[in-house]
Amino acid sequence: VHPSNAHRAACAAAVRAAFVLAVGLGLPGLLPALVVARRSAVAIFLAPLIGAGMAAIAADVELGVGGSLLTLYVAIAVIVNMAAAAWWLTVGRLRDQPAGLPLETSILAAVLILAVLVIPLSALRVPYFGFDAEQIDLTHALMYFGGHHKMVTYLTDHAYWSSHPDYPPLVPAVGALAFSIFGTGNLRVSPELTVLLHSCALGVLGMGIASVAAKGRQLTQLAAAVAGATICLAGFAMTWVNSVDGFTDLLWASAAASAVVWGLVLPRSGQALGIAWICAVCASLTKNEGLTTALILFVLIAFRYRPLTLPEWRDLRSRRLDRTAVRSWLTRAAMVIVPALPGLVWVGLIHRLGLNDAFLRSTSRETLATRAQATFLGMGAHYAAILPVAAGALIVGCWFLRKERARAGMANPAWLWLAWLGANLVIFGVYLVGSLEIHSWLASSVLRTTVFGQLVLYAELLVWFVVAVETAFARYGRHEAVAAPAVTPVEAGQA
Amino acid sequence: MHASEPTESGAADSGRRRARQLACAVIAVATIVMCGLTLDHGIRETASFQTSPKIEGAARGYQLEECTYRVIREDVPKGARVFVSDYWQHDGTRLTDLQTLWSFPVAYIRQAQYILAAGRGRPCTRQMLTVRLVRPR
């Protein structure tokens, strides 16, 4: 068989994957995306992610209740679209206009992001097929495609235990959906869909960075759009070949980083909260570390949108909660539990089948000190360049530009750094108590487990960059405004 | 004393403004350098994935996947219980994964109707990696 045949198969798979992304995922997710994003081009990137999330929830139902993935997906898509339409007609359209980018600028940012994404996506013509993409995601996609009975039979088959049957269902569910549409004739559709979903999640992240300049001048908005496009390319650059061979790490990392930017950086609004939740739900349904990170994000977002007041804190310490305080705590709890539900339901179902995370089945013979040192060095190597630069930008920015940042309505940078720290501590802890030999485990995975942290630090750097550009332009604009009356005294006299 | 106050305040304002300008410049330069290096690395990397040897290597790997998938469906009876020998080799896991939805891999040879192994048998690629189907004794 000539390699050009495989090359042709890869190109055919890319076309099919693009069709599934646009029609199979994008179309059912479009109305909910428009309801959440309102007049913003971020809906282009958000719609396929909503579709993928619905496919993952369909897989939850397939495993827990029964039925076939396609039927369940259609049913869930109809319910979600009807709920979105009903909500829009009753409450949504009455809301204030979202404080995002103006429509024209948001379209410009989306076009710029789509244009730069062509560079990494050009690698889709090469038929890369990563080990995890085949052993985990393709295998699970075939299981889900077979319906409830086969899904349960194969997932619980001891022969498949090395393929991590406990992994969350988003990517295999999307692959199974593609097989439902095109059949299993071209297996590459599954990894290529994963790569296209990376682009969507990175697109939402890029649009988030572009939205930092929503209240800024046109030049700042242009700079922010370029910054948004930059982080999309940086995401692909971080994961080397793993970004284009179907590994799912870039997907959960970029979805979670999008949730950080929309939920913990941008000004508080219903639009930003909705987008942050959708992205975090997608991260929680993509990988186990995505679920733990999403849980941290849900808690932080809940406390940012429902801040803990000093009287509330005093009442809590003295155990005297009045009705308002109880309502406030219930709201916070709902803001964590409701979006976390799809991911937690999957964990519950998998545990009911007796499946556990392969990394935590036994304890290691290495000492905790050995594992901690190796993990610290392994993870630190991937932060060696970006962490000092982002921390430097934070210090310089907080010292000189914090008022400008606050004036733009953006959150305190502590939220973003708490999210980064929390996610990294969990990953560090898993390496510490996991069962695999630490050095080989780190060698095969730390590049991928630190992508979320790196993306968040790049986001922090780019946010300060946009604030710095706006501050520089504002000063330039003010000088012009001050100078203007001096050069037109005649007009001033006439007035 | 009073006359000098506005001048001092003006000088302080000017100093603060200059410091802020410097801060903006520092952040902008750091961002541009950091992102520039990352993008340069990313673009070089994307190009390196698409060289002829890489394309041929990836194509061979993919052909192996497709061929194994096809041969299993041609040679193994549907629904058979199959034991994969040399499971812990990459080919072993591939043989298990690619029979999903067709036959049922079993963990112990005594449960198997067939044995599937990489070795002599049906040619799959130019590398002569093959799939062998053997009835258990």
XYZ file of C-alpha atoms in Angstrom:
632
model
C 0.000 0.000 0.000
C 1.474 3.361 -0.996
C 1.820 6.126 1.649
C -0.107 8.481 -0.610
C -3.213 6.334 0.016
C -2.886 6.967 3.762
C -2.322 10.641 2.986
C -5.522 10.684 0.905
C -7.383 8.883 3.705
C -6.170 11.531 6.143
C -7.444 14.339 3.913
C -10.805 12.544 3.449
C -11.017 12.076 7.230
C -10.292 15.791 7.752
C -13.202 16.722 5.457
C -15.525 14.295 7.274
C -14.357 15.553 10.664
C -15.007 19.168 9.589
C -18.512 18.129 8.475
C -19.240 16.429 11.815
C -17.885 19.475 13.663
C -19.989 21.945 11.678
C -23.204 19.977 11.171
C -23.200 17.232 13.791
C -21.939 19.353 16.701
C -22.070 23.011 15.611
C -25.638 23.131 14.324
C -27.291 21.574 17.431
C -25.113 23.801 19.629
C -25.718 27.032 17.703
C -28.920 28.264 19.368
C -27.657 27.656 22.941
C -24.354 29.299 21.945
C -26.150 32.388 20.596
C -28.344 32.597 23.708
C -25.249 32.547 25.936
C -22.832 34.570 23.795
C -25.431 37.076 22.462
C -23.947 39.420 19.852
C -20.441 37.954 19.910
C -18.565 35.877 17.363
C -17.354 33.612 20.179
C -20.540 31.623 19.376
C -18.715 30.203 16.307
C -16.236 28.425 18.592
C -18.676 27.772 21.421
C -21.357 25.958 19.379
C -19.272 22.816 18.577
C -18.118 22.660 22.217
C -21.767 22.701 23.354
C -22.474 19.932 20.806
C -19.545 17.908 22.172
C -20.779 18.445 25.735
C -24.243 17.193 24.734
C -22.655 14.109 23.112
C -20.794 13.413 26.378
C -24.023 13.742 28.390
C -25.640 11.335 25.893
C -22.808 8.884 26.679
C -23.559 9.345 30.410
C -27.187 8.373 29.756
C -26.173 5.522 27.425
C -24.017 4.016 30.161
C -26.421 4.643 33.036
C -29.829 4.039 31.480
C -29.428 2.425 28.045
C -30.095 3.203 24.384
C -27.883 4.196 21.477
C -25.672 7.268 21.464
C -27.163 8.850 18.321
C -30.768 8.610 19.551
C -29.849 9.979 22.958
C -27.784 12.788 21.418
C -30.699 13.876 19.226
C -33.065 13.785 22.222
C -30.671 15.826 24.404
C -30.023 18.325 21.598
C -33.792 18.853 21.129
C -34.329 19.337 24.891
C -31.376 21.764 25.230
C -32.471 23.792 22.175
C -36.082 23.990 23.403
C -34.877 25.077 26.847
C -32.567 27.697 25.278
C -35.391 29.047 23.080
C -37.843 29.139 25.995
C -35.348 30.883 28.241
C -34.524 33.414 25.539
C -38.191 34.217 24.892
C -39.068 34.588 28.577
C -35.997 36.026 30.322
C -32.890 36.151 28.132
C -33.773 38.911 25.678
C -34.750 41.211 28.555
C -31.238 41.135 29.990
C -28.938 44.115 29.543
C -26.684 44.113 26.532
C -23.569 42.064 27.314
C -20.436 44.032 28.061
C -18.357 42.161 25.482
C -16.609 43.362 22.339
C -18.631 45.301 19.743
C -19.933 42.863 17.084
C -17.644 44.155 14.295
C -14.510 43.868 16.442
C -15.558 40.457 17.685
C -15.998 39.251 14.083
C -12.568 40.668 13.221
C -11.032 38.809 16.181
C -12.764 35.553 15.174
C -11.551 35.876 11.568
C -8.000 36.544 12.775
C -8.132 33.497 15.081
C -9.524 31.271 12.317
C -6.801 32.507 9.958
C -3.933 31.659 12.317
C -5.445 28.278 13.222
C -4.915 27.240 9.600
C -1.175 26.939 10.369
C -1.342 24.113 12.960
C -4.393 22.535 11.320
C -2.410 22.107 8.088
C -0.780 19.132 9.863
C -4.094 17.264 9.623
C -3.116 16.161 6.117
C -0.489 13.946 7.764
C -2.099 10.776 9.172
C -0.685 10.989 12.700
C -2.389 8.602 15.114
C -1.220 9.028 18.716
C -0.978 6.027 21.048
C -3.688 7.340 23.398
C -5.823 8.433 20.457
C -5.912 4.812 19.268
C -5.715 2.869 22.515
C -8.131 5.002 24.516
C -10.289 7.294 22.430
C -10.789 5.257 19.249
C -11.380 2.067 21.274
C -13.894 3.799 23.537
C -15.569 5.467 20.524
C -16.154 2.011 19.018
C -17.542 0.800 22.376
C -19.963 3.740 22.673
C -20.985 3.321 19.011
C -22.120 -0.245 19.764
C -24.902 0.797 22.190
C -25.456 0.323 25.928
C -25.014 -3.458 26.179
C -21.749 -3.594 24.217
C -20.494 -0.447 25.952
C -20.896 -2.051 29.389
C -19.537 -5.443 28.216
C -16.371 -3.969 26.707
C -15.724 -1.360 29.426
C -15.824 -4.028 32.132
C -13.766 -6.554 30.112
C -10.497 -7.108 31.999
C -8.594 -7.253 28.691
C -9.306 -3.527 28.188
C -8.074 -2.316 31.554
C -4.928 -0.812 30.062
C -7.107 1.435 27.869
C -8.344 3.384 30.937
C -12.078 2.575 30.712
C -12.742 5.104 33.496
C -11.721 8.101 31.350
C -14.488 10.699 30.840
C -16.630 10.350 27.727
C -16.466 13.588 25.686
C -13.895 12.691 23.009
C -15.030 9.058 22.481
C -18.669 10.208 22.378
C -17.846 12.682 19.612
C -15.941 9.929 17.734
C -18.911 7.570 18.145
C -21.190 10.282 16.785
C -18.947 10.563 13.707
C -19.095 6.773 13.246
C -22.899 6.978 13.491
C -22.900 9.438 10.598
C -20.151 8.029 8.348
C -19.686 4.440 9.570
C -16.375 2.963 10.713
C -14.766 2.947 7.247
C -12.254 5.697 8.093
C -10.911 5.437 11.643
C -8.960 8.691 11.416
C -12.132 10.778 11.705
C -11.952 10.264 15.479
C -8.483 11.827 16.146
C -9.042 14.573 13.567
C -12.274 15.599 15.302
C -10.315 15.871 18.547
C -7.851 18.256 16.880
C -10.697 20.384 15.502
C -12.204 20.525 19.003
C -8.819 21.751 20.311
C -9.156 24.632 17.858
C -12.657 25.470 19.077
C -11.601 25.512 22.739
C -8.551 27.620 21.883
C -10.820 29.891 19.815
C -12.997 30.551 22.896
C -9.826 31.281 24.871
C -8.548 33.652 22.163
C -11.898 35.463 22.065
C -11.700 35.801 25.843
C -8.301 37.495 25.588
C -9.659 39.738 22.810
C -12.604 40.682 25.090
C -10.197 42.135 27.681
C -10.193 45.266 25.494
C -14.006 45.466 25.305
C -14.033 48.953 26.893
C -10.782 50.011 25.237
C -9.861 52.044 22.208
C -9.981 50.570 18.691
C -6.195 50.212 18.580
C -6.256 48.329 21.890
C -9.028 46.093 20.574
C -6.890 45.303 17.542
C -3.905 44.521 19.786
C -6.160 42.317 21.955
C -7.403 40.434 18.876
C -3.774 39.766 17.884
C -3.078 38.621 21.472
C -6.085 36.276 21.241
C -4.785 34.770 18.012
C -1.338 34.447 19.583
C -2.533 32.298 22.481
C -4.261 29.933 20.010
C -0.940 29.304 18.232
C 0.899 29.080 21.553
C -1.499 26.327 22.678
C -0.632 24.193 19.670
C 3.074 24.970 20.057
C 3.143 23.738 23.693
C 2.122 20.163 23.046
C 4.342 19.356 20.050
C 3.024 16.504 17.925
C 0.482 15.587 20.620
C -1.629 18.550 19.545
C -2.275 17.048 16.098
C -2.235 13.282 16.673
C -5.453 13.053 18.669
C -4.271 13.318 22.297
C -7.013 15.010 24.328
C -4.875 17.011 26.776
C -4.906 20.241 24.777
C -8.717 20.043 24.660
C -9.331 19.916 28.422
C -6.477 22.366 29.076
C -7.687 24.994 26.627
C -11.344 24.560 27.692
C -10.342 24.988 31.352
C -8.098 27.977 30.517
C -11.047 29.530 28.632
C -13.159 29.047 31.767
C -10.460 30.845 33.786
C -10.371 33.834 31.420
C -14.171 34.148 31.009
C -15.068 33.300 34.615
C -12.155 34.603 36.678
C -10.631 37.469 34.641
C -13.251 39.233 32.488
C -15.861 41.542 34.074
C -18.780 39.746 35.735
C -21.730 39.246 33.374
C -24.263 36.565 32.535
C -22.519 36.089 29.181
C -19.078 35.513 30.716
C -20.484 33.207 33.412
C -22.348 31.084 30.850
C -19.300 30.720 28.603
C -17.058 29.884 31.585
C -19.452 27.178 32.775
C -19.791 25.610 29.310
C -15.996 25.473 28.913
C -15.442 24.057 32.409
C -18.137 21.407 31.852
C -16.374 20.362 28.613
C -13.042 20.151 30.494
C -14.658 18.036 33.234
C -15.993 15.589 30.630
C -12.699 15.266 28.721
C -10.153 13.932 31.239
C -9.915 13.136 34.944
C -7.486 16.010 35.574
C -9.961 18.183 33.641
C -12.665 17.175 36.135
C -10.557 18.051 39.195
C -9.517 21.363 37.612
C -13.128 22.149 36.670
C -14.273 21.498 40.261
C -11.706 24.025 41.494
C -12.880 26.513 38.855
C -16.564 26.038 39.769
C -15.770 26.834 43.416
C -13.686 29.916 42.527
C -16.306 31.184 40.063
C -19.052 30.702 42.668
C -17.106 32.781 45.206
C -16.266 35.463 42.647
C -19.896 35.852 41.547
C -21.311 35.458 45.089
C -18.537 37.027 47.208
C -18.229 36.111 50.853
C -18.997 39.296 52.812
C -17.434 40.094 56.183
C -20.759 39.893 58.134
C -21.445 36.571 56.415
C -18.014 35.305 57.472
C -18.641 36.438 61.080
C -22.062 34.723 61.081
C -20.462 31.577 59.728
C -17.849 31.546 62.511
C -20.487 32.089 65.177
C -22.796 29.525 63.480
C -25.671 32.017 63.218
C -26.954 31.885 59.657
C -29.991 34.001 58.807
C -32.233 33.339 55.807
C -30.205 35.602 53.453
C -26.968 33.857 54.380
C -28.507 30.419 53.887
C -29.817 31.467 50.474
C -26.390 32.828 49.579
C -24.660 29.557 50.558
C -27.266 27.502 48.687
C -26.688 29.611 45.560
C -22.936 29.021 45.825
C -23.476 25.290 46.303
C -25.761 25.171 43.251
C -23.157 27.097 41.204
C -20.688 24.299 41.961
C -22.868 21.177 41.938
C -25.095 21.830 38.888
C -22.315 22.374 36.314
C -20.219 19.599 37.898
C -23.091 17.110 37.669
C -22.352 15.584 34.195
C -18.739 14.848 35.187
C -19.655 13.542 38.649
C -22.429 11.322 37.229
C -19.858 9.703 34.919
C -17.527 9.076 37.873
C -20.416 7.538 39.845
C -21.450 5.254 36.969
C -17.878 4.111 36.383
C -17.410 3.349 40.088
C -20.655 1.368 40.077
C -19.109 -0.815 37.337
C -16.109 -1.402 39.585
C -13.659 0.545 37.403
C -10.967 2.702 38.999
C -8.273 5.077 37.818
C -5.346 2.911 36.637
C -2.813 5.304 38.177
C -4.192 4.942 41.712
C -4.897 1.183 41.897
C -1.803 0.443 43.990
C 0.928 2.285 45.845
C 4.441 2.893 44.594
C 7.615 1.445 46.133
C 9.401 4.798 45.751
C 9.552 7.182 48.711
C 7.372 10.273 48.693
C 10.519 12.439 48.792
C 11.889 10.821 45.606
C 8.559 11.219 43.842
C 8.105 14.802 45.067
C 11.572 15.860 43.914
C 11.186 14.237 40.480
C 7.713 15.750 40.048
C 8.846 19.200 41.143
C 11.723 19.135 38.663
C 9.612 17.601 35.891
C 6.754 20.081 36.194
C 9.118 22.974 36.906
C 10.978 22.406 33.635
C 7.810 23.219 31.704
C 7.204 26.409 33.678
C 10.843 27.525 33.629
C 10.332 30.078 30.844
C 6.772 31.325 31.238
C 6.394 31.385 35.049
C 9.081 34.044 35.761
C 7.819 36.213 32.886
C 4.156 35.947 33.964
C 5.086 36.549 37.614
C 7.179 39.559 36.561
C 4.249 40.948 34.563
C 2.014 40.406 37.609
C 4.359 42.329 39.922
C 4.991 45.181 37.491
C 1.317 45.281 36.505
C 0.004 45.276 40.091
C 2.473 47.990 41.063
C 1.808 50.402 38.200
C -1.354 49.392 36.314
C -3.769 47.901 38.860
C -6.080 50.925 38.707
C -6.318 50.656 34.911
C -7.083 46.951 35.237
C -9.749 47.575 37.877
C -11.238 50.394 35.785
C -11.706 47.917 32.919
C -13.850 45.861 35.339
C -11.500 42.889 35.370
C -11.078 40.603 38.349
C -8.206 40.659 40.799
C -5.356 38.541 39.314
C -5.409 36.459 42.528
C -8.373 34.483 41.107
C -6.344 33.353 38.086
C -3.304 32.481 40.204
C -5.471 30.520 42.676
C -6.852 28.480 39.758
C -3.306 27.830 38.491
C -2.064 26.853 41.934
C -5.043 24.626 42.742
C -4.881 22.698 39.452
C -1.113 22.213 39.748
C -1.353 21.036 43.370
C -3.869 18.358 42.372
C -1.686 17.136 39.485
C 1.379 17.229 41.759
C -0.544 15.193 44.355
C -1.577 12.563 41.793
C 2.051 12.116 40.695
C 2.984 11.838 44.377
C 0.533 9.080 45.339
C 0.247 7.334 41.949
C 1.452 3.790 41.346
C 3.616 4.126 38.212
C 7.412 4.522 38.297
C 7.692 8.283 38.596
C 10.467 9.065 36.094
C 8.969 7.148 33.176
C 5.491 8.436 34.098
C 6.718 12.037 34.056
C 8.642 11.475 30.820
C 5.504 10.283 29.062
C 2.980 12.716 30.536
C 4.286 15.894 32.167
C 4.453 17.731 28.831
C 0.699 17.260 28.580
C -0.370 17.691 32.206
C 1.249 21.148 32.428
C -0.458 22.567 29.320
C -3.338 24.035 31.352
C -0.897 25.790 33.696
C 1.155 27.148 30.815
C -1.937 28.402 28.964
C -3.189 30.168 32.090
C 0.189 31.882 32.552
C 0.236 32.966 28.888
C -3.296 34.310 29.390
C -2.140 36.301 32.440
C 0.773 37.746 30.464
C -1.440 38.694 27.522
C -4.092 40.267 29.772
C -1.437 42.550 31.297
C -0.176 43.242 27.771
C -3.632 44.454 26.694
C -3.930 46.592 29.862
C -0.473 48.071 29.144
C -1.384 48.869 25.536
C -4.649 50.512 26.627
C -2.816 52.563 29.263
C -0.235 53.705 26.715
C -2.901 54.619 24.150
C -5.053 56.322 26.811
C -2.141 58.584 27.755
C -1.497 59.307 24.088
C -5.198 60.094 23.616
C -5.276 62.360 26.683
C -2.266 64.341 25.434
C -4.064 64.806 22.133
C -7.232 65.916 23.926
C -5.311 68.404 26.072
C -3.422 69.707 23.035
C -6.512 70.023 20.861
C -8.008 73.300 22.275
C -4.609 74.979 22.170
C -4.359 74.601 18.395
C -7.901 75.783 17.713
C -8.328 79.004 19.754
C -10.585 80.541 17.134
C -13.089 77.713 17.423
C -12.898 77.985 21.197
C -13.614 81.706 21.019
C -16.563 81.147 18.669
C -18.016 78.539 20.990
C 7.822 77.090 50.290
C 4.263 77.429 49.043
C 5.409 78.462 45.614
C 7.545 75.369 45.204
C 4.676 72.889 46.019
C 3.006 72.802 42.576
C 6.413 72.303 40.968
C 7.195 69.367 43.300
C 3.775 67.860 42.691
C 4.235 68.301 38.940
C 7.641 66.647 39.099
C 6.189 63.767 41.119
C 3.344 63.363 38.614
C 5.770 63.419 35.732
C 7.978 60.817 37.468
C 4.964 58.599 38.139
C 3.860 58.954 34.519
C 7.329 58.048 33.271
C 7.443 55.017 35.596
C 4.078 53.871 34.280
C 5.234 54.308 30.692
C 8.279 52.242 31.512
C 6.086 49.549 33.116
C 3.900 49.410 29.990
C 7.001 49.113 27.819
C 8.491 46.360 30.006
C 5.274 44.308 29.912
C 4.861 44.826 26.167
C 8.461 43.861 25.374
C 8.352 40.790 27.662
C 5.096 39.637 26.063
C 6.291 40.196 22.515
C 9.608 38.373 23.127
C 7.965 35.453 24.984
C 5.145 35.004 22.484
C 7.467 35.581 19.538
C 9.747 32.749 20.672
C 6.758 30.444 21.295
C 5.214 31.187 17.908
C 8.520 30.730 16.111
C 8.880 27.357 17.843
C 5.283 26.425 16.971
C 5.578 27.311 13.307
C 8.903 25.465 12.937
C 7.368 22.483 14.684
C 4.317 22.417 12.408
C 6.663 22.488 9.429
C 8.746 19.664 10.925
C 5.640 17.445 11.196
C 5.128 17.746 7.468
C 8.471 16.645 6.049
C 8.447 13.669 3.662
C 9.987 11.150 6.122
C 7.499 12.148 8.828
C 4.571 11.859 6.411
C 5.778 8.416 5.267
C 6.279 7.236 8.859
C 2.832 8.435 9.902
C 1.296 6.885 6.771
C 2.908 3.496 7.554
C 1.582 3.642 11.124
C -1.892 4.480 9.929
C -1.864 1.748 7.260
C -0.987 -0.724 9.988
C -4.031 0.398 11.989
C -6.396 0.108 9.026
C -4.940 -3.201 7.845
C -5.088 -4.796 11.297
C -8.677 -3.585 11.698
C -9.610 -5.098 8.306
C -7.743 -8.417 8.746
C -9.358 -9.035 12.158
C -12.772 -8.602 10.570
C -11.850 -10.926 7.679
C -10.160 -13.705 9.658
C -11.821 -13.773 13.083
C -15.424 -14.997 13.268
C -17.785 -12.329 14.577
C -18.472 -12.608 18.305
C -15.557 -15.039 18.922
C -13.677 -15.001 22.241
C -10.088 -14.128 21.403
C -6.895 -14.265 23.458
C -4.192 -11.810 22.387
C -0.672 -13.141 22.965
C 2.178 -10.728 23.751
C -0.444 -8.310 25.050
C 2.043 -5.960 26.672
C 3.765 -5.261 23.364
C 2.295 -2.333 21.466
C 1.032 -4.717 18.777
C -0.760 -6.710 21.464
C -2.728 -3.741 22.739
C -3.462 -2.729 19.149
C -4.835 -6.202 18.410
C -7.084 -5.937 21.472
C -8.289 -2.424 20.731
C -8.996 -2.906 17.039
C -11.189 -5.980 17.547
C -13.633 -3.854 19.575
C -17.228 -4.298 18.377
C -16.268 -7.393 16.329
C -14.981 -10.050 18.725
C -14.427 -10.250 22.475
C -10.880 -10.213 23.852
C -10.422 -12.405 26.916
C -7.801 -12.069 29.629
C -7.024 -15.807 30.005
C -6.144 -18.311 27.300
C -8.458 -20.966 28.786
C -11.460 -18.742 28.012
C -10.444 -18.246 24.363
C -11.756 -19.764 21.161
C -8.959 -18.182 19.116
C -5.481 -16.790 19.629
C -4.455 -13.621 17.864
C -0.792 -12.696 17.584
C 1.557 -10.486 15.638
C 3.897 -12.723 13.686
C 3.936 -14.881 10.549
C 0.642 -15.026 8.681
C -1.359 -12.478 6.684
C 0.881 -9.673 5.360
C -0.332 -6.302 6.532
C 2.207 -3.703 5.461
C 5.465 -3.360 3.605
C 7.166 -3.912 6.960
C 5.760 -7.468 6.967
C 4.101 -6.989 10.310
C 1.410 -9.619 10.253
C -1.588 -10.881 12.138
C -1.815 -14.623 12.893
C -4.906 -16.472 13.912
C -4.468 -19.809 15.668
C -7.049 -22.215 17.087
C -6.098 -23.181 20.644
C -4.967 -26.764 21.103
